[in-house]
Every structure is written in C-alpha cells, then in structure tokens.
mmCIF file of C-alpha atoms in Angstrom:
data_model
loop_
_atom_site.group_PDB
_atom_site.id
_atom_site.type_symbol
_atom_site.label_atom_id
_atom_site.label_comp_id
_atom_site.label_asym_id
_atom_site.label_seq_id
_atom_site.Cartn_x
_atom_site.Cartn_y
_atom_site.Cartn_z
ATOM 1 C CA MET A 26 171.121 82.910 124.519
ATOM 2 C CA VAL A 27 169.622 84.323 121.479
ATOM 3 C CA GLU A 28 165.928 83.835 120.709
ATOM 4 C CA PHE A 29 165.778 83.298 116.785
ATOM 5 C CA ALA A 30 162.516 84.063 115.155
ATOM 6 C CA PRO A 31 160.880 81.012 113.650
ATOM 7 C CA TYR A 32 161.351 80.313 109.662
ATOM 8 C CA SER A 33 157.630 79.787 109.019
ATOM 9 C CA VAL A 34 156.551 83.469 110.142
ATOM 10 C CA PRO A 35 153.274 84.185 108.210
ATOM 11 C CA TRP A 36 153.823 86.802 105.580
ATOM 12 C CA LYS A 37 151.254 88.977 107.293
ATOM 13 C CA ARG A 38 153.505 89.104 110.276
ATOM 14 C CA ARG A 39 156.400 89.670 108.093
ATOM 15 C CA LEU A 40 154.679 92.530 106.602
ATOM 16 C CA GLN A 41 153.688 93.869 110.170
ATOM 17 C CA THR A 42 157.571 93.907 110.929
ATOM 18 C CA PHE A 43 158.753 95.569 107.820
ATOM 19 C CA ALA A 44 156.081 98.370 108.554
ATOM 20 C CA VAL A 45 157.287 98.886 111.963
ATOM 21 C CA LEU A 46 160.911 98.653 110.678
ATOM 22 C CA GLN A 47 160.570 101.333 108.016
ATOM 23 C CA TRP A 48 159.115 103.871 110.653
ATOM 24 C CA VAL A 49 161.602 103.021 113.520
ATOM 25 C CA PHE A 50 164.297 103.693 110.567
ATOM 26 C CA THR A 51 162.723 106.841 109.482
ATOM 27 C CA PHE A 52 162.698 108.597 112.848
ATOM 28 C CA LEU A 53 166.274 107.347 113.716
ATOM 29 C CA ALA A 54 168.154 107.965 110.525
ATOM 30 C CA MET A 55 166.054 109.565 107.807
ATOM 31 C CA ALA A 56 166.832 113.221 108.909
ATOM 32 C CA GLN A 57 170.436 112.488 108.910
ATOM 33 C CA ILE A 58 170.538 110.716 105.565
ATOM 34 C CA CYS A 59 168.291 113.616 104.029
ATOM 35 C CA VAL A 60 171.097 116.230 105.122
ATOM 36 C CA GLY A 61 173.639 113.625 103.360
ATOM 37 C CA VAL A 62 171.940 113.730 100.323
ATOM 38 C CA PHE A 63 171.034 117.490 100.112
ATOM 39 C CA ILE A 64 174.757 117.916 100.379
ATOM 40 C CA GLY A 65 175.860 115.512 98.549
ATOM 41 C CA LEU A 66 174.168 116.343 95.347
ATOM 42 C CA LEU A 67 175.717 119.816 95.297
ATOM 43 C CA PHE A 68 178.803 117.958 94.316
ATOM 44 C CA THR A 69 177.182 115.903 91.569
ATOM 45 C CA ARG A 70 175.937 116.566 87.949
ATOM 46 C CA TYR A 71 172.671 116.669 89.795
ATOM 47 C CA TRP A 72 173.451 119.929 91.880
ATOM 48 C CA LEU A 73 170.398 121.708 90.472
ATOM 49 C CA ILE A 74 168.079 119.713 92.556
ATOM 50 C CA SER A 75 169.337 120.597 95.903
ATOM 51 C CA VAL A 76 169.504 124.464 94.625
ATOM 52 C CA LEU A 77 165.845 124.284 93.608
ATOM 53 C CA TYR A 78 164.889 122.437 96.567
ATOM 54 C CA ALA A 79 166.720 125.171 98.898
ATOM 55 C CA ALA A 80 164.713 127.999 96.993
ATOM 56 C CA TRP A 81 161.264 125.822 97.529
ATOM 57 C CA TRP A 82 162.637 125.516 101.363
ATOM 58 C CA TYR A 83 162.908 129.314 101.812
ATOM 59 C CA LEU A 84 159.642 130.141 100.236
ATOM 60 C CA ASP A 85 157.936 127.276 102.183
ATOM 61 C CA ARG A 86 159.720 128.037 105.645
ATOM 62 C CA ASP A 87 156.730 129.066 107.317
ATOM 63 C CA THR A 88 154.245 126.166 106.339
ATOM 64 C CA PRO A 89 155.230 123.874 109.316
ATOM 65 C CA ARG A 90 153.919 126.533 111.595
ATOM 66 C CA LYS A 91 150.714 127.342 109.731
ATOM 67 C CA GLY A 92 149.257 124.064 109.883
ATOM 68 C CA GLY A 93 151.719 121.868 107.825
ATOM 69 C CA ARG A 94 150.660 120.028 104.424
ATOM 70 C CA ARG A 95 148.845 116.972 105.168
ATOM 71 C CA ILE A 96 148.201 114.375 102.514
ATOM 72 C CA ASP A 97 145.042 112.406 103.309
ATOM 73 C CA PHE A 98 145.386 109.550 100.990
ATOM 74 C CA LEU A 99 148.875 109.062 102.401
ATOM 75 C CA ARG A 100 147.615 109.097 105.924
ATOM 76 C CA ARG A 101 145.310 106.143 104.884
ATOM 77 C CA GLY A 102 148.204 104.129 103.421
ATOM 78 C CA THR A 103 148.130 100.432 103.854
ATOM 79 C CA ILE A 104 151.571 100.268 105.526
ATOM 80 C CA TRP A 105 150.095 102.036 108.462
ATOM 81 C CA LYS A 106 147.513 99.280 108.971
ATOM 82 C CA TYR A 107 150.011 96.751 109.102
ATOM 83 C CA MET A 108 151.984 98.913 111.636
ATOM 84 C CA ARG A 109 148.804 99.138 113.759
ATOM 85 C CA ASP A 110 148.266 95.389 113.800
ATOM 86 C CA TYR A 111 151.975 94.716 114.795
ATOM 87 C CA PHE A 112 151.127 95.743 118.348
ATOM 88 C CA PRO A 113 148.223 96.282 117.783
ATOM 89 C CA VAL A 114 146.922 99.714 118.553
ATOM 90 C CA THR A 115 143.547 100.826 119.163
ATOM 91 C CA LEU A 116 141.714 104.319 119.738
ATOM 92 C CA VAL A 117 138.984 104.184 122.442
ATOM 93 C CA LYS A 118 136.265 106.852 122.623
ATOM 94 C CA THR A 119 134.562 107.909 125.910
ATOM 95 C CA ALA A 120 132.776 110.967 125.204
ATOM 96 C CA GLU A 121 131.507 112.689 122.038
ATOM 97 C CA LEU A 122 133.512 115.642 120.632
ATOM 98 C CA ASP A 123 131.547 118.486 119.070
ATOM 99 C CA PRO A 124 133.161 118.984 115.528
ATOM 100 C CA SER A 125 132.405 123.100 115.798
ATOM 101 C CA ARG A 126 134.865 123.168 118.749
ATOM 102 C CA ASN A 127 138.689 123.493 118.753
ATOM 103 C CA TYR A 128 140.635 121.082 121.069
ATOM 104 C CA VAL A 129 144.073 120.848 122.993
ATOM 105 C CA ALA A 130 144.642 117.344 123.568
ATOM 106 C CA GLY A 131 147.112 116.310 126.273
ATOM 107 C CA PHE A 132 148.740 112.838 125.152
ATOM 108 C CA HIS A 133 150.467 110.853 128.086
ATOM 109 C CA PRO A 134 152.929 109.161 128.318
ATOM 110 C CA HIS A 135 155.650 110.074 125.620
ATOM 111 C CA GLY A 136 156.960 106.565 125.554
ATOM 112 C CA VAL A 137 160.600 106.108 123.682
ATOM 113 C CA LEU A 138 159.254 106.838 120.215
ATOM 114 C CA ALA A 139 155.454 108.005 120.570
ATOM 115 C CA ALA A 140 154.195 104.989 118.462
ATOM 116 C CA GLY A 141 150.747 105.584 119.905
ATOM 117 C CA ALA A 142 150.541 109.220 119.242
ATOM 118 C CA PHE A 143 151.762 109.098 115.811
ATOM 119 C CA LEU A 144 149.619 105.950 114.739
ATOM 120 C CA ASN A 145 146.351 107.540 116.240
ATOM 121 C CA LEU A 146 146.842 111.068 115.225
ATOM 122 C CA CYS A 147 149.177 111.113 112.087
ATOM 123 C CA THR A 148 147.637 108.119 110.170
ATOM 124 C CA GLU A 149 144.118 106.832 109.675
ATOM 125 C CA SER A 150 144.986 103.383 110.682
ATOM 126 C CA THR A 151 143.045 103.401 113.928
ATOM 127 C CA GLY A 152 140.133 105.430 112.306
ATOM 128 C CA PHE A 153 140.074 108.462 113.907
ATOM 129 C CA SER A 154 138.218 110.397 111.480
ATOM 130 C CA SER A 155 135.555 107.749 111.847
ATOM 131 C CA ILE A 156 135.479 107.469 115.583
ATOM 132 C CA PHE A 157 135.483 111.481 115.794
ATOM 133 C CA PRO A 158 133.872 112.702 112.573
ATOM 134 C CA GLY A 159 134.580 116.399 111.582
ATOM 135 C CA LEU A 160 137.654 116.586 113.470
ATOM 136 C CA ARG A 161 140.978 117.250 112.061
ATOM 137 C CA PRO A 162 143.985 115.789 114.144
ATOM 138 C CA TYR A 163 147.403 117.547 114.325
ATOM 139 C CA LEU A 164 150.450 116.601 116.542
ATOM 140 C CA MET A 165 153.044 118.706 117.879
ATOM 141 C CA MET A 166 156.600 117.717 117.282
ATOM 142 C CA LEU A 167 160.050 119.581 118.127
ATOM 143 C CA THR A 168 160.892 122.596 115.880
ATOM 144 C CA LEU A 169 164.307 121.283 115.244
ATOM 145 C CA TRP A 170 163.108 118.096 112.945
ATOM 146 C CA PHE A 171 161.476 120.589 110.713
ATOM 147 C CA ARG A 172 164.714 121.925 110.071
ATOM 148 C CA PHE A 173 166.002 118.962 107.825
ATOM 149 C CA PRO A 174 165.742 119.134 104.172
ATOM 150 C CA PHE A 175 163.220 116.686 102.530
ATOM 151 C CA PHE A 176 162.250 115.157 105.919
ATOM 152 C CA ARG A 177 160.263 118.393 106.932
ATOM 153 C CA ASP A 178 157.910 117.666 104.165
ATOM 154 C CA TYR A 179 157.627 113.784 105.168
ATOM 155 C CA LEU A 180 156.671 115.083 108.328
ATOM 156 C CA MET A 181 153.776 117.451 107.320
ATOM 157 C CA ILE A 182 152.257 114.809 105.397
ATOM 158 C CA GLY A 183 150.779 113.170 108.430
ATOM 159 C CA GLY A 184 149.585 116.347 110.326
ATOM 160 C CA LEU A 185 152.683 117.144 112.275
ATOM 161 C CA VAL A 186 153.566 120.738 113.144
ATOM 162 C CA THR A 187 156.088 122.754 115.115
ATOM 163 C CA SER A 188 155.887 122.878 118.634
ATOM 164 C CA ASP A 189 155.720 126.392 119.160
ATOM 165 C CA LYS A 190 153.041 129.262 120.095
ATOM 166 C CA GLU A 191 152.733 130.482 116.327
ATOM 167 C CA SER A 192 151.792 127.085 115.105
ATOM 168 C CA ALA A 193 149.196 126.319 118.046
ATOM 169 C CA ALA A 194 147.707 129.814 117.614
ATOM 170 C CA HIS A 195 147.243 129.175 113.799
ATOM 171 C CA ILE A 196 145.098 125.841 114.379
ATOM 172 C CA LEU A 197 143.404 127.067 117.532
ATOM 173 C CA SER A 198 142.281 130.560 116.464
ATOM 174 C CA LYS A 199 140.128 129.040 113.568
ATOM 175 C CA LYS A 200 136.504 130.070 114.223
ATOM 176 C CA GLU A 201 134.886 127.181 112.282
ATOM 177 C CA GLY A 202 136.471 124.654 114.838
ATOM 178 C CA GLY A 203 137.170 121.096 114.029
ATOM 179 C CA ASN A 204 140.919 121.130 115.029
ATOM 180 C CA PHE A 205 142.194 118.576 117.310
ATOM 181 C CA LEU A 206 145.621 119.587 118.336
ATOM 182 C CA GLY A 207 147.712 116.604 119.917
ATOM 183 C CA ILE A 208 150.379 117.752 122.361
ATOM 184 C CA ILE A 209 152.808 115.322 124.230
ATOM 185 C CA VAL A 210 152.912 117.041 127.471
ATOM 186 C CA GLY A 211 155.940 115.212 128.842
ATOM 187 C CA GLY A 212 157.956 115.978 125.579
ATOM 188 C CA ALA A 213 161.521 114.270 124.996
ATOM 189 C CA GLN A 214 162.413 114.668 128.485
ATOM 190 C CA GLU A 215 159.815 112.045 129.627
ATOM 191 C CA ALA A 216 161.053 109.333 127.190
ATOM 192 C CA LEU A 217 163.876 109.103 129.832
ATOM 193 C CA ASP A 218 161.268 107.299 132.225
ATOM 194 C CA ALA A 219 159.779 105.127 129.544
ATOM 195 C CA ARG A 220 160.095 101.601 130.585
ATOM 196 C CA PRO A 221 157.710 98.661 131.157
ATOM 197 C CA GLY A 222 155.634 99.179 134.122
ATOM 198 C CA ALA A 223 156.417 102.864 134.572
ATOM 199 C CA TYR A 224 153.635 105.148 135.272
ATOM 200 C CA THR A 225 155.564 108.581 136.069
ATOM 201 C CA LEU A 226 154.393 111.538 133.978
ATOM 202 C CA LEU A 227 156.280 114.785 133.655
ATOM 203 C CA LEU A 228 153.318 117.136 134.120
ATOM 204 C CA LYS A 229 153.489 118.929 137.455
ATOM 205 C CA ASN A 230 155.263 121.880 135.929
ATOM 206 C CA ARG A 231 154.162 121.341 132.222
ATOM 207 C CA LYS A 232 151.298 124.254 132.023
ATOM 208 C CA GLY A 233 151.764 125.805 128.857
ATOM 209 C CA PHE A 234 149.310 123.691 126.978
ATOM 210 C CA VAL A 235 146.687 124.696 129.577
ATOM 211 C CA ARG A 236 147.561 128.409 128.893
ATOM 212 C CA LEU A 237 147.103 127.864 125.331
ATOM 213 C CA ALA A 238 143.736 126.591 125.837
ATOM 214 C CA LEU A 239 142.659 129.429 127.843
ATOM 215 C CA ILE A 240 143.875 131.799 125.424
ATOM 216 C CA HIS A 241 141.850 130.412 122.653
ATOM 217 C CA GLY A 242 139.012 129.009 124.429
ATOM 218 C CA ALA A 243 139.699 125.562 123.239
ATOM 219 C CA ALA A 244 138.374 122.432 125.340
ATOM 220 C CA LEU A 245 140.995 120.389 126.900
ATOM 221 C CA VAL A 246 141.114 116.573 126.322
ATOM 222 C CA PRO A 247 143.075 114.090 128.300
ATOM 223 C CA ILE A 248 144.412 111.153 126.615
ATOM 224 C CA PHE A 249 146.297 107.982 128.285
ATOM 225 C CA SER A 250 147.998 105.383 125.964
ATOM 226 C CA PHE A 251 147.914 102.250 127.892
ATOM 227 C CA GLY A 252 150.797 100.012 126.901
ATOM 228 C CA GLU A 253 152.922 102.801 125.308
ATOM 229 C CA ASN A 254 155.853 102.491 127.761
ATOM 230 C CA ASN A 255 155.802 98.669 127.456
ATOM 231 C CA LEU A 256 157.304 98.723 123.791
ATOM 232 C CA TYR A 257 161.193 98.980 124.694
ATOM 233 C CA ASN A 258 163.524 98.115 127.538
ATOM 234 C CA GLN A 259 165.767 100.951 128.952
ATOM 235 C CA VAL A 260 169.186 100.903 130.247
ATOM 236 C CA GLU A 261 168.718 101.779 134.046
ATOM 237 C CA ASN A 262 169.109 105.520 134.341
ATOM 238 C CA THR A 263 167.489 106.383 137.722
ATOM 239 C CA ARG A 264 167.275 110.099 138.697
ATOM 240 C CA GLY A 265 170.467 111.282 140.425
ATOM 241 C CA SER A 266 172.525 108.609 138.377
ATOM 242 C CA CYS A 267 175.722 109.636 136.383
ATOM 243 C CA LEU A 268 173.803 108.454 133.143
ATOM 244 C CA ARG A 269 170.538 110.328 133.925
ATOM 245 C CA TRP A 270 172.772 113.459 134.447
ATOM 246 C CA ILE A 271 174.372 113.084 131.032
ATOM 247 C CA GLN A 272 171.106 112.681 129.600
ATOM 248 C CA ASN A 273 169.451 115.584 131.139
ATOM 249 C CA ARG A 274 172.537 117.861 130.096
ATOM 250 C CA LEU A 275 172.137 116.511 126.418
ATOM 251 C CA GLN A 276 168.780 117.071 126.378
ATOM 252 C CA GLN A 277 169.102 120.710 127.761
ATOM 253 C CA LEU A 278 171.700 121.383 124.784
ATOM 254 C CA MET A 279 170.467 119.715 121.888
ATOM 255 C CA GLY A 280 166.381 119.805 122.838
ATOM 256 C CA ILE A 281 166.152 115.954 122.197
ATOM 257 C CA SER A 282 166.835 113.265 124.712
ATOM 258 C CA LEU A 283 168.667 110.393 123.959
ATOM 259 C CA PRO A 284 167.276 107.028 126.139
ATOM 260 C CA LEU A 285 169.527 104.111 125.613
ATOM 261 C CA PHE A 286 166.617 101.701 124.762
ATOM 262 C CA HIS A 287 166.429 98.314 123.313
ATOM 263 C CA GLY A 288 163.598 95.993 121.889
ATOM 264 C CA ARG A 289 164.023 93.117 119.654
ATOM 265 C CA GLY A 290 165.277 92.737 116.180
ATOM 266 C CA VAL A 291 164.094 91.377 112.652
ATOM 267 C CA PHE A 292 165.069 87.832 113.007
ATOM 268 C CA GLN A 293 165.688 87.381 116.556
ATOM 269 C CA TYR A 294 164.072 88.375 119.699
ATOM 270 C CA SER A 295 166.464 88.985 122.083
ATOM 271 C CA PHE A 296 167.910 92.734 121.139
ATOM 272 C CA GLY A 297 167.475 95.386 118.449
ATOM 273 C CA LEU A 298 165.809 98.739 118.018
ATOM 274 C CA ILE A 299 162.295 97.493 116.879
ATOM 275 C CA PRO A 300 159.718 97.664 119.552
ATOM 276 C CA TYR A 301 158.272 94.651 121.206
ATOM 277 C CA ARG A 302 154.712 93.454 119.946
ATOM 278 C CA LYS A 303 152.594 94.668 123.062
ATOM 279 C CA PRO A 304 149.168 96.126 122.662
ATOM 280 C CA ILE A 305 148.786 99.732 122.871
ATOM 281 C CA ASN A 306 145.003 100.996 123.883
ATOM 282 C CA THR A 307 144.953 105.064 123.617
ATOM 283 C CA VAL A 308 141.378 106.097 125.655
ATOM 284 C CA VAL A 309 140.591 109.332 124.817
ATOM 285 C CA GLY A 310 138.835 111.339 127.744
ATOM 286 C CA LYS A 311 135.827 113.522 128.034
ATOM 287 C CA PRO A 312 136.458 117.249 127.083
ATOM 288 C CA ILE A 313 136.909 119.866 129.866
ATOM 289 C CA GLU A 314 135.291 123.149 128.963
ATOM 290 C CA VAL A 315 137.460 126.115 128.973
ATOM 291 C CA PRO A 316 136.327 129.603 128.631
ATOM 292 C CA LYS A 317 138.134 132.059 126.393
ATOM 293 C CA THR A 318 140.624 134.125 128.323
ATOM 294 C CA PRO A 319 142.854 136.159 126.405
ATOM 295 C CA ASN A 320 144.957 137.062 129.135
ATOM 296 C CA PRO A 321 144.826 134.249 132.013
ATOM 297 C CA THR A 322 146.414 135.055 135.093
ATOM 298 C CA GLN A 323 148.644 132.414 137.124
ATOM 299 C CA GLU A 324 145.851 131.740 139.343
ATOM 300 C CA GLN A 325 143.607 130.804 136.389
ATOM 301 C CA VAL A 326 146.182 128.515 134.585
ATOM 302 C CA ASP A 327 147.078 126.668 138.018
ATOM 303 C CA GLU A 328 143.533 125.935 138.703
ATOM 304 C CA LEU A 329 142.646 124.376 135.303
ATOM 305 C CA HIS A 330 145.858 122.628 135.435
ATOM 306 C CA GLU A 331 144.623 120.897 138.626
ATOM 307 C CA ARG A 332 141.446 120.164 137.395
ATOM 308 C CA TYR A 333 143.279 118.606 134.099
ATOM 309 C CA ILE A 334 145.376 116.439 136.396
ATOM 310 C CA LYS A 335 142.280 115.135 138.150
ATOM 311 C CA GLU A 336 140.538 114.248 135.233
ATOM 312 C CA LEU A 337 143.262 112.487 133.755
ATOM 313 C CA CYS A 338 143.842 110.362 136.852
ATOM 314 C CA ASP A 339 139.973 109.711 136.773
ATOM 315 C CA LEU A 340 140.551 108.258 133.160
ATOM 316 C CA PHE A 341 143.342 106.139 134.230
ATOM 317 C CA GLU A 342 141.650 104.871 137.208
ATOM 318 C CA ALA A 343 138.508 104.095 135.319
ATOM 319 C CA HIS A 344 140.426 101.926 132.641
ATOM 320 C CA LYS A 345 143.459 100.496 134.131
ATOM 321 C CA LEU A 346 142.090 97.217 135.101
ATOM 322 C CA LYS A 347 141.020 96.638 131.395
ATOM 323 C CA TYR A 348 144.259 97.132 130.370
ATOM 324 C CA ASP A 349 146.227 94.801 133.021
ATOM 325 C CA VAL A 350 147.548 97.591 135.369
ATOM 326 C CA PRO A 351 147.420 96.276 138.692
ATOM 327 C CA ALA A 352 144.809 97.887 140.905
ATOM 328 C CA SER A 353 147.575 98.901 143.301
ATOM 329 C CA GLN A 354 148.896 101.175 140.560
ATOM 330 C CA HIS A 355 148.609 104.905 140.291
ATOM 331 C CA LEU A 356 149.824 107.644 138.358
ATOM 332 C CA ALA A 357 152.931 109.694 139.788
ATOM 333 C CA PHE A 358 153.993 113.372 138.539
ATOM 334 C CA CYS A 359 157.037 115.010 138.322
#
C-alpha cells in the first residue's frame, strides 16, 4: 500500500525536499548528462562551447589534485541549509583542533551517498568554519568523477579533491597548516553494507590514510556519523550471496559500487530515491598526535592503525546512547 504525502505540507518542508532531490539527482545523473551535453554540442551551431571547454579542461587538468577550486559563497548557499534541515544534520565537536596543524580525518561510515560527509565538509550548512575556526575542510572523492566535463568543476566548488597520493600530498605538505583532509575510509565498497542498524566498517585492511598521516606528520582525527546508514533501505546482499558477488565484481571493474537501495519519493513515502528524514549526528573525535615519519615501517603503520581503531571505538561507545544506538551494539570491522 502506497503512503502518499499529505497535501498540506508546509512550504519549508517542500523546499527541504527539493534541496535533497537536486542533490540526489546531481550525484546519480548529472555526470552522465554533462557528458551528453558536451558531446551533443559538438553537433550543433554551439560546437565552439565544447571546443573551448576542452581546451580549458586540458589546461586545468591538474587542479582537482592540487586542492581544487572551492568557492566559499556557494558553499554557504541557502539550498544547503534546507538540505541540512531535511534530516537534520548536526556537527558535534569533542575537542579543539589547532589551526596551525594539518589533519587527516577518517570519516565513518560511508553510507549510501555519504550525505553527512558532503554537508559537513563540502558546505557550511553545519557551521564547520565556525566550530573549527582557521581550518579549511577538503573531502576526497573517487578520481573517476573528475573525468566528466562540467561536472568536475561543480565538484571542486565544495572542496572535493581526487583520492590519490598526489592530491593528499599537496594539501598536507602545506607548512602553514590549517588543512583538514576528510577521507571516507571504507570507500564505495562500504556502501554495500549501508542499511539501517548496520555498524560494520571496512577498516581492518585500510591503512593508506594512516601511512599518509605518518609521512606528513598530520594529526589523525576519527569521525563517526551516527545515522548515516539509516537514510536508505537496501536489497538483501549478504556476503557470499550471488548479488554481492556481482556487486563486488562490478566494483573491482569500475571502481564504484552499485548498491540496490531505495528510500521514499517526492509525493509518497513508500518508494523512491530520496533518503528518509532521519537525523545525522556527525561527531568529530579528539586528534591523535602523529610524528612526521617520511619513510614509515609497516610496524609503525600497524601500530598507529590499531590506536586509531581504539580511538574510533571509544568515540562510538561514548556517544552511541545519545543517538539511540542500543547499549549492546558495538562496531564491527572487516
């Protein structure tokens, strides 16, 4: 039975839904549309637009791995505040962060579309710059997405950068500090486990971000986003199932995962691609001091990785009851 939305929905809530709708559309369809427009223009009287953009694209090809091209007034746009209030999303500070330092922040979990990571680090809707004055947030994203014309420029506006070593080195090697590099450690593969009540993180063998912190002497910051996995339901794909095998193979081939998820619609609440109105509380933990080690050994990486996992577990345990997580629930790692 379909549950339809009431006719008398306040305009404020309608605007919130519209803000989320445009965001979902952007990350599910805009890249493909941009490619279609770029190619389509070549066969019209406006072919020069694509030719000029191609020249610009070539000259600007290294920008996504050199800090991007953020535009702060667009990061502060009203549309992001409406999107924040849809869930709503809050950013919680547990410790001071020195703006003279650089930071590598591990963000957990990925969720289906990483709504919490985007709103907190790519917009000012939750007040990142006010809560952590002097810090410039960046968020790593699969390099694949920066290969789409026009779409790449849209991504860089918010502070998104490519997920490669060169990109991280450019940000973390700045001696003046003040850079906060967010990395969704579980990546696209972790999205396959994103469903309500799931607390399994893909972290056991993900140590690259720890090595980065050691090489550049950047403090490690654990972040846990409570509620991130509650935004969508997902078709059952337990490990070992045929569907999971297919999804894993596609992820290996394309670099992106394809979770079969569903939420609600615009005019009804029973099915669709819009996330449910579930609160997201993103808690930023205390920094772990990391000595600069240009050539870290595997033992040093493993030791810091174990400490990071402990700090992340402590952060989860200290706040889970505030955000309606059962006392018996603990983090699991794979």
